[in-house]
CSV table of C-alpha atoms and ligand atoms in Angstrom, one decimal:
chain,number,residue,atom,x,y,z
A,110,UNK,CA,-47.3,20.3,-1.4
A,111,UNK,CA,-46.8,23.7,0.2
A,112,UNK,CA,-45.5,26.9,-1.1
A,113,UNK,CA,-43.2,27.9,1.6
A,114,UNK,CA,-40.8,30.7,1.1
A,115,UNK,CA,-41.5,31.7,-2.4
A,116,UNK,CA,-41.5,35.4,-1.5
A,117,UNK,CA,-38.3,34.9,0.4
A,118,UNK,CA,-36.7,33.2,-2.6
A,119,UNK,CA,-37.7,36.1,-4.8
A,120,UNK,CA,-36.2,38.5,-2.4
A,121,UNK,CA,-33.0,36.5,-2.3
A,122,UNK,CA,-32.8,36.5,-6.1
A,123,UNK,CA,-33.2,40.2,-6.2
A,124,UNK,CA,-30.9,41.0,-3.4
A,125,UNK,CA,-27.8,40.5,-5.5
A,126,UNK,CA,-26.1,43.3,-3.7
A,127,UNK,CA,-25.7,41.0,-0.7
A,128,UNK,CA,-22.3,39.3,-0.4
A,129,UNK,CA,-21.6,36.5,-2.7
A,130,UNK,CA,-21.5,34.1,0.2
A,131,UNK,CA,-24.9,35.1,1.3
A,132,UNK,CA,-26.3,34.0,-2.0
A,133,UNK,CA,-25.0,30.5,-1.5
A,134,UNK,CA,-27.1,29.7,1.5
A,135,UNK,CA,-28.7,26.4,0.7
A,136,UNK,CA,-32.4,26.7,0.9
A,137,UNK,CA,-34.6,23.7,1.2
A,138,UNK,CA,-37.2,23.6,-1.6
A,139,UNK,CA,-40.5,25.2,-1.4
A,140,UNK,CA,-42.9,22.3,-1.3
A,141,UNK,CA,-40.5,19.9,0.6
A,142,UNK,CA,-42.1,18.0,3.3
A,143,UNK,CA,-45.6,16.8,4.0
A,144,UNK,CA,-46.3,13.4,5.2
A,145,UNK,CA,-46.0,10.7,2.6
A,146,UNK,CA,-49.2,9.1,1.5
A,147,UNK,CA,-47.3,6.3,-0.1
A,148,UNK,CA,-45.2,5.4,3.0
A,149,UNK,CA,-46.6,2.6,5.1
A,150,UNK,CA,-44.8,0.8,7.9
A,151,UNK,CA,-46.1,-1.6,10.5
A,152,UNK,CA,-44.4,-1.0,13.9
A,153,UNK,CA,-45.4,-4.5,15.0
A,154,UNK,CA,-43.5,-6.0,12.1
A,155,UNK,CA,-40.6,-3.5,11.9
A,156,UNK,CA,-38.7,-3.7,15.2
A,157,UNK,CA,-35.3,-2.6,16.5
A,158,UNK,CA,-32.4,-3.0,16.4
A,159,UNK,CA,-32.5,-3.4,12.6
A,160,UNK,CA,-35.9,-2.0,11.6
A,161,UNK,CA,-37.6,1.2,12.6
A,162,UNK,CA,-40.6,3.0,11.1
A,163,UNK,CA,-40.4,6.7,10.3
A,164,UNK,CA,-41.9,8.5,13.3
A,165,UNK,CA,-41.8,11.9,14.8
A,166,UNK,CA,-41.8,10.3,18.3
A,167,UNK,CA,-38.7,8.9,20.0
A,168,UNK,CA,-38.0,5.2,19.5
A,169,UNK,CA,-38.9,2.4,21.9
A,170,UNK,CA,-41.8,4.3,23.4
A,171,UNK,CA,-39.5,6.6,25.3
A,172,UNK,CA,-40.9,9.9,26.5
A,173,UNK,CA,-39.3,12.9,24.9
A,174,UNK,CA,-38.3,14.3,28.3
A,175,UNK,CA,-36.3,11.2,28.9
A,176,UNK,CA,-34.3,11.0,25.7
A,177,UNK,CA,-31.1,12.9,24.9
A,178,UNK,CA,-31.3,15.9,22.7
A,179,UNK,CA,-28.7,14.9,20.0
A,180,UNK,CA,-27.0,17.6,18.0
A,181,UNK,CA,-25.1,16.5,14.9
A,182,UNK,CA,-22.5,18.8,13.5
A,183,UNK,CA,-21.5,17.6,10.1
A,184,UNK,CA,-18.8,18.8,7.6
A,185,UNK,CA,-18.7,18.3,3.9
A,186,UNK,CA,-16.1,18.0,1.1
A,187,UNK,CA,-12.4,17.8,1.2
A,188,UNK,CA,-10.3,17.7,4.4
A,189,UNK,CA,-7.5,20.3,4.4
A,190,UNK,CA,-5.5,21.7,7.4
A,191,UNK,CA,-7.3,25.1,7.5
A,192,UNK,CA,-10.7,23.4,7.1
A,193,UNK,CA,-10.0,20.9,9.8
A,194,UNK,CA,-9.0,23.8,12.2
A,195,UNK,CA,-12.4,25.4,11.5
A,196,UNK,CA,-14.2,22.1,12.3
A,197,UNK,CA,-12.3,21.8,15.6
A,198,UNK,CA,-13.5,25.3,16.5
A,199,UNK,CA,-17.1,24.2,16.0
A,200,UNK,CA,-16.6,21.1,18.1
A,201,UNK,CA,-14.9,22.9,21.0
A,202,UNK,CA,-17.6,21.9,23.5
A,203,UNK,CA,-18.0,19.0,25.9
A,204,UNK,CA,-20.7,16.4,26.3
A,205,UNK,CA,-22.4,15.8,29.7
A,206,UNK,CA,-20.0,12.9,30.3
A,207,UNK,CA,-17.0,15.2,29.9
A,208,UNK,CA,-16.0,13.8,26.5
A,209,UNK,CA,-15.3,16.2,23.7
A,210,UNK,CA,-18.1,16.7,21.0
A,211,UNK,CA,-17.6,14.6,18.0
A,212,UNK,CA,-18.6,15.3,14.4
A,213,UNK,CA,-19.1,13.5,11.0
A,214,UNK,CA,-17.2,14.5,7.8
A,215,UNK,CA,-18.6,13.6,4.4
A,216,UNK,CA,-15.3,13.5,2.5
A,217,UNK,CA,-14.8,14.0,-1.2
A,218,UNK,CA,-11.4,13.0,-2.5
A,219,UNK,CA,-10.1,15.9,-4.5
A,220,UNK,CA,-7.8,18.3,-2.5
A,221,UNK,CA,-8.1,16.0,0.5
A,222,UNK,CA,-5.1,15.4,2.7
A,223,UNK,CA,-5.4,11.8,3.9
A,224,UNK,CA,-3.1,12.2,6.9
A,225,UNK,CA,-5.7,14.7,8.2
A,226,UNK,CA,-8.5,12.2,7.5
A,227,UNK,CA,-6.7,9.7,9.6
A,228,UNK,CA,-6.2,12.3,12.4
A,229,UNK,CA,-9.9,13.2,12.4
A,230,UNK,CA,-10.8,9.5,12.6
A,231,UNK,CA,-8.3,8.6,15.3
A,232,UNK,CA,-9.6,11.3,17.5
A,233,UNK,CA,-13.0,9.6,17.6
A,234,UNK,CA,-14.8,11.5,14.8
A,235,UNK,CA,-16.6,9.9,11.9
A,236,UNK,CA,-15.3,9.6,8.3
A,237,UNK,CA,-18.0,9.1,5.6
A,238,UNK,CA,-18.2,8.9,1.8
A,239,UNK,CA,-19.1,11.9,-0.3
A,240,UNK,CA,-17.8,10.5,-3.6
A,241,UNK,CA,-14.5,10.8,-5.5
A,242,UNK,CA,-15.1,13.9,-7.6
A,243,UNK,CA,-18.2,15.4,-6.0
A,244,UNK,CA,-20.9,14.8,-8.6
A,245,UNK,CA,-24.7,14.6,-8.1
A,246,UNK,CA,-26.5,11.4,-8.9
A,247,UNK,CA,-23.1,9.6,-8.5
A,248,UNK,CA,-22.2,6.4,-10.2
A,249,UNK,CA,-21.3,3.2,-8.3
A,250,UNK,CA,-17.6,3.9,-9.1
A,251,UNK,CA,-17.8,7.4,-7.7
A,252,UNK,CA,-19.0,6.0,-4.4
A,253,UNK,CA,-16.6,3.0,-4.4
A,254,UNK,CA,-13.5,5.0,-5.3
A,255,UNK,CA,-13.9,7.3,-2.3
A,256,UNK,CA,-14.4,4.3,-0.1
A,257,UNK,CA,-11.3,2.7,-1.5
A,258,UNK,CA,-9.1,5.8,-1.0
A,259,UNK,CA,-10.3,6.5,2.5
A,260,UNK,CA,-9.3,3.0,3.4
A,261,UNK,CA,-6.0,2.8,1.6
A,262,UNK,CA,-4.6,6.3,2.2
A,263,UNK,CA,-6.2,7.2,5.5
A,264,UNK,CA,-6.3,3.7,7.0
A,265,UNK,CA,-10.0,3.8,7.8
A,266,UNK,CA,-11.3,0.3,8.3
A,267,UNK,CA,-13.9,-0.4,5.6
A,268,UNK,CA,-16.3,-1.3,8.3
A,269,UNK,CA,-16.0,2.1,9.9
A,270,UNK,CA,-17.0,3.9,6.7
A,271,UNK,CA,-20.7,3.6,7.3
A,272,UNK,CA,-22.3,6.7,6.0
A,273,UNK,CA,-22.9,8.4,2.7
A,274,UNK,CA,-24.1,11.9,1.7
A,275,UNK,CA,-24.8,12.7,-2.0
A,276,UNK,CA,-23.0,15.7,-3.4
A,277,UNK,CA,-25.4,18.6,-3.8
A,278,UNK,CA,-27.8,16.3,-1.8
A,279,UNK,CA,-28.7,15.1,-5.3
A,280,UNK,CA,-29.6,11.4,-4.8
A,281,UNK,CA,-31.9,9.1,-6.5
A,282,UNK,CA,-33.4,5.6,-5.8
A,283,UNK,CA,-30.3,4.3,-7.6
A,284,UNK,CA,-28.0,6.0,-5.3
A,285,UNK,CA,-29.7,4.5,-2.2
A,286,UNK,CA,-29.8,1.1,-3.8
A,287,UNK,CA,-26.1,1.4,-4.6
A,288,UNK,CA,-25.0,2.4,-1.1
A,289,UNK,CA,-26.9,-0.6,0.2
A,290,UNK,CA,-25.1,-2.9,-2.2
A,291,UNK,CA,-21.7,-1.4,-1.2
A,292,UNK,CA,-22.5,-2.2,2.5
A,293,UNK,CA,-23.1,1.3,3.9
A,294,UNK,CA,-25.1,1.5,7.1
A,295,UNK,CA,-26.9,4.8,6.3
A,296,UNK,CA,-27.6,7.7,4.0
A,297,UNK,CA,-28.0,11.3,5.1
A,298,UNK,CA,-29.0,13.2,2.0
A,299,UNK,CA,-32.7,13.8,2.5
A,300,UNK,CA,-34.5,16.8,4.0
A,301,UNK,CA,-36.8,17.0,7.0
A,302,UNK,CA,-39.0,20.0,7.4
A,303,UNK,CA,-41.7,20.5,10.1
A,304,UNK,CA,-44.2,18.1,8.6
A,305,UNK,CA,-41.8,15.2,8.1
A,306,UNK,CA,-39.4,15.8,11.0
A,307,UNK,CA,-38.8,12.1,11.5
A,308,UNK,CA,-36.3,10.5,13.8
A,309,UNK,CA,-33.9,8.4,11.8
A,310,UNK,CA,-35.5,5.3,10.4
A,311,UNK,CA,-34.7,2.3,8.3
A,312,UNK,CA,-35.6,1.9,4.6
A,313,UNK,CA,-37.3,-1.5,5.0
A,314,UNK,CA,-40.5,0.3,3.9
A,315,UNK,CA,-39.0,2.9,1.7
A,316,UNK,CA,-38.3,6.6,2.1
A,317,UNK,CA,-40.6,8.9,4.1
A,318,UNK,CA,-38.8,12.2,3.3
A,319,UNK,CA,-38.5,14.2,0.1
A,320,UNK,CA,-41.7,12.5,-1.0
A,321,UNK,CA,-42.6,15.3,-3.3
A,322,UNK,CA,-39.9,14.0,-5.6
A,323,UNK,CA,-41.6,10.6,-5.9
A,324,UNK,CA,-38.8,8.9,-4.0
A,325,UNK,CA,-41.3,7.5,-1.4
A,326,UNK,CA,-42.8,5.1,-3.9
A,327,UNK,CA,-42.1,1.8,-2.1
A,328,UNK,CA,-41.2,0.1,-5.3
A,329,UNK,CA,-38.2,2.3,-5.8
A,330,UNK,CA,-36.5,2.0,-2.5
A,331,UNK,CA,-36.8,-0.9,-0.1
A,332,UNK,CA,-33.6,-1.5,1.7
A,333,UNK,CA,-33.8,-3.6,4.9
A,334,UNK,CA,-31.5,-2.5,7.6
A,335,UNK,CA,-30.2,0.6,5.8
A,336,UNK,CA,-30.9,3.8,7.8
A,337,UNK,CA,-32.0,7.2,6.6
A,338,UNK,CA,-30.9,10.1,8.8
A,339,UNK,CA,-32.9,13.1,7.5
A,340,UNK,CA,-31.2,16.5,7.5
A,341,UNK,CA,-33.2,18.7,9.8
A,342,UNK,CA,-34.0,22.1,8.2
A,343,UNK,CA,-34.2,25.4,10.1
A,344,UNK,CA,-37.1,27.6,9.3
A,345,UNK,CA,-36.2,31.2,8.9
A,346,UNK,CA,-38.6,34.0,9.9
A,347,UNK,CA,-40.4,33.7,6.6
A,348,UNK,CA,-40.9,30.0,7.2
A,349,UNK,CA,-38.4,29.1,4.4
A,350,UNK,CA,-36.6,26.0,5.4
A,351,UNK,CA,-32.8,26.5,5.4
A,352,UNK,CA,-30.7,23.4,5.4
A,353,UNK,CA,-26.9,23.7,4.8
A,354,UNK,CA,-24.8,26.7,5.8
A,355,UNK,CA,-27.8,28.4,7.4
A,356,UNK,CA,-25.4,31.1,8.6
A,357,UNK,CA,-25.1,32.4,5.0
A,358,UNK,CA,-28.9,33.1,4.8
A,359,UNK,CA,-29.1,36.1,7.0
A,360,UNK,CA,-27.4,38.4,9.6
A,361,UNK,CA,-25.7,36.7,12.5
A,362,UNK,CA,-28.4,37.9,14.9
A,363,UNK,CA,-31.3,36.7,12.6
A,364,UNK,CA,-29.7,33.3,12.0
A,365,UNK,CA,-29.1,32.9,15.7
A,366,UNK,CA,-32.7,33.7,16.4
A,367,UNK,CA,-34.0,31.2,13.8
A,368,UNK,CA,-31.6,28.5,15.0
A,369,UNK,CA,-32.7,29.0,18.6
A,370,UNK,CA,-36.4,28.9,17.7
A,371,UNK,CA,-35.9,25.7,15.7
A,372,UNK,CA,-33.7,24.1,18.3
A,373,UNK,CA,-36.4,24.8,20.9
A,374,UNK,CA,-39.0,23.2,18.7
A,375,UNK,CA,-37.0,20.0,18.8
A,376,UNK,CA,-35.8,20.3,22.4
A,377,UNK,CA,-39.2,21.2,23.9
A,378,UNK,CA,-41.0,18.9,21.5
A,379,UNK,CA,-40.2,15.4,20.4
A,380,UNK,CA,-36.4,15.9,20.7
A,381,UNK,CA,-35.7,14.8,17.1
A,382,UNK,CA,-32.0,15.3,16.5
A,383,UNK,CA,-30.9,18.8,15.6
A,384,UNK,CA,-28.4,19.3,12.8
A,385,UNK,CA,-25.8,21.9,12.0
A,386,UNK,CA,-24.5,21.3,8.5
A,387,UNK,CA,-21.3,23.1,7.6
A,388,UNK,CA,-19.1,23.6,4.6
A,389,UNK,CA,-16.0,24.6,6.6
A,390,UNK,CA,-14.7,26.5,3.6
A,391,UNK,CA,-17.3,29.3,4.2
A,392,UNK,CA,-16.1,29.8,7.8
A,393,UNK,CA,-12.4,29.7,7.0
A,394,UNK,CA,-10.2,32.7,6.2
A,395,UNK,CA,-8.6,32.7,2.8
A,396,UNK,CA,-6.5,35.5,1.4
A,397,UNK,CA,-8.4,37.6,-1.1
A,398,UNK,CA,-11.8,36.5,0.1
A,399,UNK,CA,-14.2,38.1,2.5
A,400,UNK,CA,-13.3,37.5,6.1
A,401,UNK,CA,-15.9,35.1,7.6
A,402,UNK,CA,-14.7,35.5,11.2
A,403,UNK,CA,-18.0,37.1,12.3
A,404,UNK,CA,-20.1,34.4,10.7
A,405,UNK,CA,-17.9,31.7,12.3
A,406,UNK,CA,-18.2,33.4,15.7
A,407,UNK,CA,-22.0,33.4,15.3
A,408,UNK,CA,-22.0,29.6,14.7
A,409,UNK,CA,-19.5,28.9,17.5
A,410,UNK,CA,-21.5,31.0,20.0
A,411,UNK,CA,-24.7,29.2,19.1
A,412,UNK,CA,-23.0,25.8,19.6
A,413,UNK,CA,-21.6,26.9,22.9
A,414,UNK,CA,-25.0,28.1,24.0
A,415,UNK,CA,-26.5,24.7,23.3
A,416,UNK,CA,-23.7,23.0,25.2
A,417,UNK,CA,-25.0,24.6,28.4
A,418,UNK,CA,-28.4,23.0,28.2
A,419,UNK,CA,-29.3,19.8,30.1
A,420,UNK,CA,-29.3,16.5,28.1
A,421,UNK,CA,-27.7,18.0,25.0
A,422,UNK,CA,-25.2,15.6,23.3
A,423,UNK,CA,-23.0,16.4,20.3
A,424,UNK,CA,-22.6,13.2,18.4
A,425,UNK,CA,-21.6,11.7,15.1
A,426,UNK,CA,-24.3,10.3,12.9
A,427,UNK,CA,-22.9,6.9,13.6
A,428,UNK,CA,-23.1,7.4,17.4
A,429,UNK,CA,-26.7,8.6,16.9
A,430,UNK,CA,-27.5,5.3,15.1
A,431,UNK,CA,-25.9,3.3,17.8
A,432,UNK,CA,-28.4,4.9,20.2
A,433,UNK,CA,-31.3,4.5,17.8
A,434,UNK,CA,-30.6,0.7,17.6
A,435,UNK,CA,-30.6,0.4,21.3
A,436,UNK,CA,-32.2,3.4,22.8
A,437,UNK,CA,-31.5,4.2,26.5
A,438,UNK,CA,-32.8,7.1,28.6
A,439,UNK,CA,-30.5,10.2,28.7
A,440,UNK,CA,-29.6,9.3,32.2
A,441,UNK,CA,-27.8,6.2,30.9
A,442,UNK,CA,-26.1,7.6,27.9
A,443,UNK,CA,-22.8,8.6,29.6
A,444,UNK,CA,-21.9,5.0,30.2
A,445,UNK,CA,-22.6,3.6,26.8
A,446,UNK,CA,-19.4,2.3,25.2
A,447,UNK,CA,-19.9,4.4,22.0
A,448,UNK,CA,-19.9,7.6,24.1
A,449,UNK,CA,-16.6,7.0,25.8
A,450,UNK,CA,-13.6,8.9,24.7
A,451,UNK,CA,-10.5,7.2,26.0
A,452,UNK,CA,-7.8,7.4,23.3
A,453,UNK,CA,-5.6,4.3,22.6
A,454,UNK,CA,-2.2,4.3,24.4
A,455,UNK,CA,0.0,2.3,22.1
A,456,UNK,CA,3.1,2.9,24.2
A,457,UNK,CA,5.1,4.1,21.3
A,458,UNK,CA,4.9,6.7,18.5
A,459,UNK,CA,3.3,5.1,15.5
A,460,UNK,CA,1.7,6.5,12.4
A,461,UNK,CA,-1.9,6.3,13.5
A,462,UNK,CA,-3.1,9.9,13.3
A,463,UNK,CA,-2.6,10.5,17.0
A,464,UNK,CA,0.1,12.3,18.8
A,465,UNK,CA,2.1,10.1,21.1
A,466,UNK,CA,0.1,10.3,24.2
A,467,UNK,CA,2.8,8.9,26.5
A,468,UNK,CA,5.1,11.8,25.6
A,469,UNK,CA,3.3,15.1,25.4
A,470,UNK,CA,3.8,18.1,23.1
A,471,UNK,CA,4.7,15.9,20.1
A,472,UNK,CA,3.3,18.6,17.9
A,473,UNK,CA,1.5,17.7,14.7
A,474,UNK,CA,0.3,14.2,14.8
A,475,UNK,CA,2.9,11.7,13.7
A,476,UNK,CA,4.3,14.3,11.3
A,477,UNK,CA,7.7,12.7,11.2
A,478,UNK,CA,6.3,9.4,10.1
A,479,UNK,CA,4.1,10.7,7.3
A,480,UNK,CA,4.9,10.1,3.6
A,481,UNK,CA,4.3,13.0,1.3
A,482,UNK,CA,2.6,12.2,-1.9
A,483,UNK,CA,3.2,14.9,-4.5
A,484,UNK,CA,1.6,15.1,-7.9
A,485,UNK,CA,1.0,18.0,-10.3
A,486,UNK,CA,-2.4,19.0,-8.9
A,487,UNK,CA,-2.6,17.4,-5.6
A,488,UNK,CA,-0.3,16.9,-2.6
A,489,UNK,CA,-1.1,15.1,0.6
A,490,UNK,CA,0.3,13.1,3.4
A,491,UNK,CA,-0.3,9.6,4.4
A,492,UNK,CA,0.9,7.0,6.9
A,493,UNK,CA,0.7,4.5,4.1
A,494,UNK,CA,2.4,4.1,0.7
A,495,UNK,CA,2.0,6.8,-1.8
A,496,UNK,CA,0.6,5.7,-5.2
A,497,UNK,CA,3.0,5.7,-8.2
A,498,UNK,CA,0.6,8.1,-10.1
A,499,UNK,CA,-2.1,10.4,-9.0
A,500,UNK,CA,-5.4,8.6,-8.3
A,501,UNK,CA,-8.2,9.0,-10.7
A,502,UNK,CA,-11.9,8.0,-10.7
A,503,UNK,CA,-11.1,5.0,-12.9
A,504,UNK,CA,-8.0,4.1,-10.8
A,505,UNK,CA,-8.4,5.4,-7.3
A,506,UNK,CA,-5.7,3.2,-5.7
A,507,UNK,CA,-2.9,2.9,-8.3
A,508,UNK,CA,0.1,0.7,-7.8
A,509,UNK,CA,2.2,1.7,-4.7
A,510,UNK,CA,5.2,3.9,-5.2
A,511,UNK,CA,7.4,1.3,-3.5
A,512,UNK,CA,7.5,-2.5,-3.6
A,513,UNK,CA,6.7,-4.6,-0.6
A,514,UNK,CA,10.3,-5.6,-0.3
A,515,UNK,CA,11.5,-2.0,0.0
A,516,UNK,CA,12.6,-1.0,3.5
A,517,UNK,CA,10.3,2.0,3.4
A,518,UNK,CA,7.3,0.0,2.5
A,519,UNK,CA,4.2,0.7,4.7
A,520,UNK,CA,2.0,-2.2,5.6
A,521,UNK,CA,-1.7,-1.7,4.8
A,522,UNK,CA,-4.2,-1.9,7.7
A,523,UNK,CA,-5.4,-5.5,7.9
A,524,UNK,CA,-8.9,-6.6,8.6
A,525,UNK,CA,-8.1,-7.7,12.1
A,526,UNK,CA,-6.8,-4.4,13.5
A,527,UNK,CA,-8.3,-0.9,13.8
A,528,UNK,CA,-5.8,1.6,12.4
A,529,UNK,CA,-5.5,3.5,15.6
A,530,UNK,CA,-3.6,0.4,16.9
A,531,UNK,CA,-1.8,-0.4,13.6
A,532,UNK,CA,1.8,0.4,13.1
A,533,UNK,CA,2.2,0.5,9.3
A,534,UNK,CA,6.0,0.8,9.5
A,535,UNK,CA,6.5,-2.4,11.5
A,536,UNK,CA,3.4,-4.1,10.1
A,537,UNK,CA,2.2,-4.8,13.7
A,538,UNK,CA,-1.0,-4.5,15.6
A,539,UNK,CA,-0.4,-3.1,19.0
A,540,UNK,CA,-3.7,-4.0,20.5
A,541,UNK,CA,-3.2,-6.7,23.1
A,542,UNK,CA,-6.6,-6.8,24.9
A,543,UNK,CA,-10.1,-7.8,24.0
A,544,UNK,CA,-11.2,-4.2,24.6
A,545,UNK,CA,-9.5,-3.0,21.4
A,546,UNK,CA,-9.8,-6.1,19.3
A,547,UNK,CA,-11.3,-5.4,15.9
A,548,UNK,CA,-12.5,-7.6,13.1
A,549,UNK,CA,-13.6,-6.0,9.9
A,550,UNK,CA,-16.4,-7.8,8.2
A,551,UNK,CA,-17.4,-5.1,5.7
A,552,UNK,CA,-18.3,-5.7,2.1
A,553,UNK,CA,-15.1,-5.6,0.2
A,554,UNK,CA,-14.5,-2.6,-1.9
A,555,UNK,CA,-14.9,-3.0,-5.6
A,556,UNK,CA,-13.5,-0.3,-7.8
A,557,UNK,CA,-13.7,-2.2,-11.0
A,558,UNK,CA,-15.1,0.3,-13.5
A,559,UNK,CA,-17.0,-2.4,-15.1
A,560,UNK,CA,-19.3,-2.6,-12.1
A,561,UNK,CA,-22.8,-1.3,-12.5
A,562,UNK,CA,-23.3,2.5,-12.7
A,563,UNK,CA,-25.9,4.5,-11.0
A,564,UNK,CA,-28.6,5.3,-13.5
A,565,UNK,CA,-31.6,7.5,-13.8
A,566,UNK,CA,-34.5,5.3,-12.8
A,567,UNK,CA,-36.0,8.2,-10.8
A,568,UNK,CA,-36.0,11.8,-11.9
A,569,UNK,CA,-33.4,13.4,-9.8
A,570,UNK,CA,-35.3,16.7,-9.8
A,571,UNK,CA,-32.0,18.5,-10.3
A,572,UNK,CA,-32.4,22.2,-9.5
A,573,UNK,CA,-35.4,21.6,-7.4
A,574,UNK,CA,-34.1,19.5,-4.6
A,575,UNK,CA,-32.4,21.1,-1.6
A,576,UNK,CA,-28.9,21.2,-2.6
A,577,UNK,CA,-25.4,21.9,-1.3
A,578,UNK,CA,-25.6,25.0,-3.5
A,579,UNK,CA,-22.3,26.2,-2.2
A,580,UNK,CA,-20.5,23.1,-2.7
A,581,UNK,CA,-18.2,23.8,-5.5
A,582,UNK,CA,-16.6,26.4,-3.5
A,583,UNK,CA,-15.3,23.8,-1.1
A,584,UNK,CA,-13.4,22.0,-3.8
A,585,UNK,CA,-11.5,24.9,-5.1
A,586,UNK,CA,-11.8,28.5,-4.3
A,587,UNK,CA,-12.1,29.9,-7.8
A,588,UNK,CA,-15.7,29.1,-8.7
A,589,UNK,CA,-17.3,31.4,-6.2
A,590,UNK,CA,-18.9,33.7,-8.7
A,591,UNK,CA,-20.4,30.9,-10.8
A,592,UNK,CA,-22.2,29.8,-7.7
A,593,UNK,CA,-24.3,33.0,-7.7
A,594,UNK,CA,-25.8,32.0,-11.0
A,595,UNK,CA,-26.4,28.4,-10.1
A,596,UNK,CA,-27.9,29.4,-6.8
A,597,UNK,CA,-30.2,31.9,-8.4
A,598,UNK,CA,-31.2,29.2,-11.0
A,599,UNK,CA,-32.0,26.9,-8.2
A,600,UNK,CA,-34.2,29.4,-6.5
A,601,UNK,CA,-36.0,30.3,-9.6
A,602,UNK,CA,-36.6,26.6,-10.2
A,603,UNK,CA,-38.3,26.5,-6.8
A,604,UNK,CA,-40.8,29.1,-8.0
A,605,UNK,CA,-42.2,26.6,-10.5
A,606,UNK,CA,-43.2,24.0,-8.0
B,1332,LIG,ZN1,-20.4,18.4,-0.9
């Protein structure tokens, strides 16, 4: 266990004259990392496509110089119009095959506009689960409720909701066991620092990151076929690992310098994926809050600078896993089906999250076809039926507002059609070729509150794990000042390690 960054943490605690936002920069814990002594994996027994040992080297024996440098830009918490616009600014770069960069969004349900979730998905980005009400160490119901709502109100096929990230990155062995039970393909809540900077790996032999918490005890987590995509920390100039919202941890020029140095460590080394982990709320202008335009420009400029380098690909975590399961040299990536970007041409305007691509300048995607669901505290659009009452954790998908014999009834997306091809008004799948055929074989969603709850089999180390410190801010805008305290408490906790 190392003691990285303690002095920096003290400085941060003392520097309360900095802006509030700067205090929220999520800092990976002092003491994170270090190779696990309890992790054992036999590469002769654990083989692709469904098993891979944790390793700092690229999969399949590929040489680092031949593999793509993947960059994952991920977004957390609710999807709202202004936040989505910020995300699009981050992704305004192209991959070497000419397709636009794609990103992953870990969506929590409160304040989320489901019509925008569908729009994000329909344009080739990834939608993943970040629980219903954004709680650490989430119950089974918290995870299942989000999955159910993303499916019902945003039309995301259950089989396309493959990823999970724990709120505040506060996960336990129970969390990982639960997401396996619910059929998720991967978790991305753990931290990788220099010593445990592993490529994604499967949990057949347990966890190999965050071992200082005890999570790597192979008796606690053993989940064949479930992938762990560690979040890759950026070391600042005091060697303190920064994880989420790195741009809040220093001046734009300092953060750019740290980011470049860490990117080069990956790019010129073993080419482990490089992550940029964003809470869009910090980079979005809201009345009455400090203008984050300069911060945003720093991040956007950094992303643009990466886009100019050979073999750099901006992918979703799910695209990354498609490559991990069947690794090909960078020279062949452009032609892989999962890297293509052709949008479906349905031939008519349907409520699928896409603008009608046969008639240009349709404006906001399918806006005239959206239903508006209005409740006291939450208002959102959907291509599907509004619920009769506001969803709750216990009842995330209440009875529809209209009956199925009502002329305005919207037909739910069936398991034999991807929602980009599904016309919910007509109840028809417009896919007519094998190229767009889809069959969803996901584990059905179970939001029965009698299902098992996540428990506390492993100490969650709350306050010591790297955390999405700034997270509450993304749910509403009011709790900004409370975050200073919680952030400081988190930093002080790291001093005791
Ligand atoms: Zn979050």
